[in-house]
Amino acid sequence: MSKNLQDYRQSYEKSELLESSIPDNPFTLFEQWFNETEAEGGSGEVNAMTIATVGLDGFPKSRVVLLKSYSKDGFIFYTNFNSEKGKSIASNPRVCLSFFWPSTERQVIVKGMVEKVDEETATEYYHSRPRGSQLGAWASPQSSEIASREVLEENLAEVEQKYEGKEVPKPQHWGGYIVKPLNIEFWQGRKNRLHDRITFNLEDAKWNSKRLAP
Ligand SMILES: Cc1cc2nc3c(=O)[nH]c(=O)nc-3n(C[C@H](O)[C@H](O)[C@H](O)COP(=O)(O)O)c2cc1C
């Protein structure tokens, strides 16, 4: 298998990120970029982000999850606490989120500490999901080896029967994590690979920004 990708290249010319226009708070900029990207369309699931964790084997691993809410407190996503990422987070709460929004030629990278969200918030969100997704959380032992696809179908049939006509309770092993940022970097693609990069660091409860070379 071989394919030469040397001629795959794009010039980024849609926008700029200048000190004169950046807010004091990175959440304000995140919200602005998120809304602009959503309005632009063409970036698929604008709330899809990768989360990188440091595994028990010492390797970093990243995978895509969906951002379900954000505020000045942090970025929230939901998952199975017994998954590989859940185990990694339990041993090392330092994580990294990243968003790539091709339609606006932007990337945002967030480094921070992750904590579980409270049960009440997670339960409320769990019950807002379609019933099939609620049952799926019971049916899938996320990240564990399973013998076949049929195992999932059987698990699902079992929980469907168990909770027929009843509310599906949130599993204890399923819930939310909030990533509380310490550093947020904004990357805006520019011409000739001279991209704009502004990074915000939380220092003594204050956000300080600086420009980085691309
Ligand atoms: C677009 C997309 C959205 C996803 N959203 C989630 C999510 O919100 N929560 C989740 O646990 N997994 C989500 N996944 C699956 C994860 O990428 C991953 O396969 C799963 O969480 C198991 O990861 P782990 O074994 O590293 O813990 C999503 C995958 C894709 C491609």
Short mmCIF file of C-alpha atoms and ligand atoms in Angstrom, two decimals:
data_model
loop_
_atom_site.label_atom_id
_atom_site.label_comp_id
_atom_site.label_asym_id
_atom_site.label_seq_id
_atom_site.Cartn_x
_atom_site.Cartn_y
_atom_site.Cartn_z
CA MET A 1 0.00 0.00 0.00
CA SER A 2 1.40 3.39 -0.93
CA LYS A 3 0.05 6.81 -1.83
CA ASN A 4 1.96 10.01 -2.26
CA LEU A 5 0.21 12.98 -0.62
CA GLN A 6 2.88 15.62 -1.28
CA ASP A 7 0.55 17.70 -3.44
CA TYR A 8 -2.25 17.76 -0.89
CA ARG A 9 -2.10 21.29 0.38
CA GLN A 10 -4.44 24.15 1.03
CA SER A 11 -3.87 27.84 1.54
CA TYR A 12 -5.71 29.21 4.58
CA GLU A 13 -6.98 32.69 3.88
CA LYS A 14 -10.38 33.07 5.49
CA SER A 15 -9.66 35.01 8.63
CA GLU A 16 -7.10 36.37 11.09
CA LEU A 17 -6.53 36.45 14.82
CA LEU A 18 -4.96 39.70 15.93
CA GLU A 19 -4.20 40.99 19.42
CA SER A 20 -6.38 44.02 18.71
CA SER A 21 -9.46 41.82 18.49
CA ILE A 22 -8.93 39.22 21.19
CA PRO A 23 -11.07 39.34 24.35
CA ASP A 24 -9.57 39.14 27.85
CA ASN A 25 -11.23 35.80 28.41
CA PRO A 26 -10.59 32.73 26.22
CA PHE A 27 -14.14 31.43 26.81
CA THR A 28 -15.50 34.50 25.02
CA LEU A 29 -13.27 33.74 22.05
CA PHE A 30 -14.17 30.03 22.14
CA GLU A 31 -17.85 30.91 22.08
CA GLN A 32 -17.33 33.34 19.20
CA TRP A 33 -15.38 30.78 17.16
CA PHE A 34 -17.84 27.98 17.94
CA ASN A 35 -20.82 30.10 16.86
CA GLU A 36 -19.10 31.36 13.73
CA THR A 37 -18.10 27.83 12.74
CA GLU A 38 -21.60 26.54 13.35
CA ALA A 39 -23.07 29.38 11.26
CA GLU A 40 -20.56 28.75 8.47
CA GLY A 41 -21.59 25.06 8.32
CA GLY A 42 -19.38 22.54 6.57
CA SER A 43 -17.36 21.45 9.61
CA GLY A 44 -19.51 18.39 10.32
CA GLU A 45 -20.25 18.01 14.01
CA VAL A 46 -18.93 21.29 15.35
CA ASN A 47 -19.08 19.88 18.91
CA ALA A 48 -16.90 16.87 18.06
CA MET A 49 -13.53 17.11 19.81
CA THR A 50 -10.67 14.78 20.50
CA ILE A 51 -9.70 14.08 24.08
CA ALA A 52 -6.20 12.86 24.70
CA THR A 53 -5.39 11.05 27.93
CA VAL A 54 -2.25 9.46 29.26
CA GLY A 55 -2.88 5.74 29.54
CA LEU A 56 -1.86 3.26 32.22
CA ASP A 57 0.71 2.01 29.67
CA GLY A 58 2.28 5.51 29.56
CA PHE A 59 1.11 6.17 26.00
CA PRO A 60 -1.06 9.14 25.10
CA LYS A 61 -4.30 8.16 23.37
CA SER A 62 -6.82 10.43 21.74
CA ARG A 63 -10.31 9.72 20.55
CA VAL A 64 -13.33 11.73 19.49
CA VAL A 65 -16.14 12.54 21.94
CA LEU A 66 -18.96 15.06 21.78
CA LEU A 67 -18.84 18.29 23.73
CA LYS A 68 -22.21 18.52 25.45
CA SER A 69 -21.89 21.87 27.16
CA TYR A 70 -19.36 24.55 27.89
CA SER A 71 -19.24 27.48 30.24
CA LYS A 72 -16.62 29.42 32.21
CA ASP A 73 -16.41 26.35 34.46
CA GLY A 74 -15.18 24.10 31.68
CA PHE A 75 -16.02 21.68 28.88
CA ILE A 76 -18.36 18.73 29.55
CA PHE A 77 -18.61 15.36 27.79
CA TYR A 78 -20.23 12.05 28.75
CA THR A 79 -18.84 8.55 28.69
CA ASN A 80 -18.41 5.22 30.47
CA PHE A 81 -16.20 5.58 33.55
CA ASN A 82 -14.94 2.00 33.09
CA SER A 83 -13.71 2.69 29.55
CA GLU A 84 -10.03 2.94 28.70
CA LYS A 85 -10.26 6.75 28.92
CA GLY A 86 -12.07 6.48 32.26
CA LYS A 87 -9.28 4.35 33.70
CA SER A 88 -6.64 6.70 32.27
CA ILE A 89 -8.36 9.72 33.79
CA ALA A 90 -8.62 8.00 37.19
CA SER A 91 -4.84 7.60 37.23
CA ASN A 92 -3.97 10.92 35.57
CA PRO A 93 -6.51 13.77 35.38
CA ARG A 94 -4.36 15.85 32.99
CA VAL A 95 -6.06 15.82 29.59
CA CYS A 96 -6.02 17.66 26.30
CA LEU A 97 -9.01 18.51 24.10
CA SER A 98 -8.75 19.61 20.51
CA PHE A 99 -11.17 20.91 17.94
CA PHE A 100 -10.44 21.15 14.22
CA TRP A 101 -12.90 23.27 12.26
CA PRO A 102 -11.92 23.09 8.57
CA SER A 103 -14.68 25.41 7.34
CA THR A 104 -13.27 28.32 9.34
CA GLU A 105 -9.65 27.06 9.16
CA ARG A 106 -9.40 26.98 12.94
CA GLN A 107 -8.05 24.75 15.67
CA VAL A 108 -8.54 25.09 19.43
CA ILE A 109 -6.47 23.09 21.92
CA VAL A 110 -7.36 22.95 25.61
CA LYS A 111 -5.12 21.54 28.32
CA GLY A 112 -6.66 21.07 31.71
CA MET A 113 -7.64 18.98 34.68
CA VAL A 114 -10.66 16.74 34.46
CA GLU A 115 -13.23 15.95 37.16
CA LYS A 116 -16.49 14.02 37.21
CA VAL A 117 -19.61 16.18 36.92
CA ASP A 118 -22.11 15.83 39.76
CA GLU A 119 -24.62 12.97 39.65
CA GLU A 120 -27.58 15.30 39.34
CA THR A 121 -26.26 16.98 36.17
CA ALA A 122 -25.30 13.61 34.64
CA THR A 123 -28.67 12.03 35.49
CA GLU A 124 -30.56 14.96 34.02
CA TYR A 125 -28.55 14.75 30.80
CA TYR A 126 -28.87 10.93 30.66
CA HIS A 127 -32.66 11.19 30.75
CA SER A 128 -32.64 13.82 27.99
CA ARG A 129 -31.06 11.28 25.61
CA PRO A 130 -33.13 9.04 23.33
CA ARG A 131 -34.24 5.83 25.10
CA GLY A 132 -32.11 3.76 22.69
CA SER A 133 -28.97 5.63 23.79
CA GLN A 134 -29.91 5.18 27.44
CA LEU A 135 -30.27 1.42 26.92
CA GLY A 136 -27.04 1.36 24.90
CA ALA A 137 -25.14 2.69 27.91
CA TRP A 138 -26.22 -0.47 29.80
CA ALA A 139 -25.64 -2.82 26.84
CA SER A 140 -22.04 -1.83 26.03
CA PRO A 141 -19.15 -2.58 28.38
CA GLN A 142 -17.20 0.16 26.63
CA SER A 143 -13.56 -0.69 25.80
CA SER A 144 -13.84 -4.32 27.05
CA GLU A 145 -13.22 -7.20 24.67
CA ILE A 146 -16.41 -8.87 23.51
CA ALA A 147 -16.72 -12.16 21.64
CA SER A 148 -18.96 -10.89 18.84
CA ARG A 149 -21.47 -8.28 17.71
CA GLU A 150 -24.19 -10.64 18.98
CA VAL A 151 -23.07 -9.99 22.56
CA LEU A 152 -24.18 -6.37 22.19
CA GLU A 153 -27.50 -7.34 20.58
CA GLU A 154 -28.15 -9.85 23.39
CA ASN A 155 -27.22 -7.33 26.08
CA LEU A 156 -29.55 -4.80 24.48
CA ALA A 157 -32.43 -7.28 24.27
CA GLU A 158 -31.90 -8.12 27.93
CA VAL A 159 -32.02 -4.51 29.15
CA GLU A 160 -34.94 -3.71 26.83
CA GLN A 161 -36.87 -6.47 28.55
CA LYS A 162 -35.69 -5.51 32.02
CA TYR A 163 -36.81 -1.90 31.67
CA GLU A 164 -39.88 -2.42 29.49
CA GLY A 165 -42.48 0.21 30.42
CA LYS A 166 -40.12 1.70 33.02
CA GLU A 167 -37.71 4.59 33.18
CA VAL A 168 -34.15 3.47 32.38
CA PRO A 169 -31.93 4.40 35.35
CA LYS A 170 -28.52 5.92 34.69
CA PRO A 171 -25.80 3.32 35.22
CA GLN A 172 -23.39 4.20 38.05
CA HIS A 173 -20.51 3.63 35.61
CA TRP A 174 -21.78 6.23 33.14
CA GLY A 175 -21.57 9.98 33.56
CA GLY A 176 -19.94 13.24 32.69
CA TYR A 177 -16.49 14.72 32.93
CA ILE A 178 -15.71 18.41 33.02
CA VAL A 179 -12.37 19.60 31.68
CA LYS A 180 -11.24 22.68 33.61
CA PRO A 181 -8.76 24.49 31.40
CA LEU A 182 -5.36 25.81 32.41
CA ASN A 183 -4.31 26.66 28.88
CA ILE A 184 -6.31 27.32 25.70
CA GLU A 185 -4.62 27.83 22.36
CA PHE A 186 -6.36 29.31 19.33
CA TRP A 187 -4.97 28.66 15.84
CA GLN A 188 -6.20 30.53 12.81
CA GLY A 189 -4.86 29.36 9.45
CA ARG A 190 -3.18 32.13 7.42
CA LYS A 191 -1.46 32.51 4.08
CA ASN A 192 2.08 31.15 3.47
CA ARG A 193 1.85 29.00 6.60
CA LEU A 194 2.24 32.13 8.76
CA HIS A 195 -0.70 31.17 10.90
CA ASP A 196 -1.93 33.09 13.94
CA ARG A 197 -1.55 31.34 17.28
CA ILE A 198 -2.67 32.97 20.50
CA THR A 199 -2.37 31.00 23.71
CA PHE A 200 -4.06 31.84 27.02
CA ASN A 201 -2.61 30.64 30.33
CA LEU A 202 -4.41 30.70 33.64
CA GLU A 203 -1.98 32.28 36.09
CA ASP A 204 -3.04 33.32 39.62
CA ALA A 205 -6.69 33.07 38.59
CA LYS A 206 -6.09 35.44 35.67
CA TRP A 207 -5.93 34.64 31.95
CA ASN A 208 -2.79 35.93 30.24
CA SER A 209 -2.36 35.69 26.50
CA LYS A 210 0.65 35.61 24.22
CA ARG A 211 1.40 34.98 20.57
CA LEU A 212 3.23 31.85 19.46
CA ALA A 213 5.13 31.37 16.21
CA PRO A 214 3.33 29.08 13.81
C1 LIG B 1 -18.15 11.61 16.18
C2 LIG B 1 -17.90 10.73 17.36
C3 LIG B 1 -18.51 11.04 18.58
C4 LIG B 1 -18.27 10.26 19.71
N1 LIG B 1 -18.81 10.64 20.90
C5 LIG B 1 -18.53 9.92 22.02
C6 LIG B 1 -18.96 10.39 23.29
O1 LIG B 1 -19.56 11.48 23.44
N2 LIG B 1 -18.68 9.61 24.37
C7 LIG B 1 -17.98 8.44 24.26
O2 LIG B 1 -17.78 7.77 25.28
N3 LIG B 1 -17.52 8.00 23.09
C8 LIG B 1 -17.76 8.72 21.95
N4 LIG B 1 -17.27 8.30 20.73
C9 LIG B 1 -16.50 7.04 20.69
C10 LIG B 1 -15.06 7.31 21.16
O3 LIG B 1 -14.31 7.91 20.11
C11 LIG B 1 -14.34 6.03 21.63
O4 LIG B 1 -14.39 5.03 20.63
C12 LIG B 1 -14.97 5.46 22.91
O5 LIG B 1 -15.29 6.48 23.84
C13 LIG B 1 -14.03 4.46 23.59
O6 LIG B 1 -12.80 5.09 23.84
P1 LIG B 1 -11.72 4.51 24.88
O7 LIG B 1 -11.70 3.01 24.69
O8 LIG B 1 -10.42 5.14 24.49
O9 LIG B 1 -12.17 4.88 26.26
C14 LIG B 1 -17.46 9.08 19.60
C15 LIG B 1 -16.84 8.79 18.38
C16 LIG B 1 -17.05 9.60 17.29
C17 LIG B 1 -16.33 9.28 16.00
#
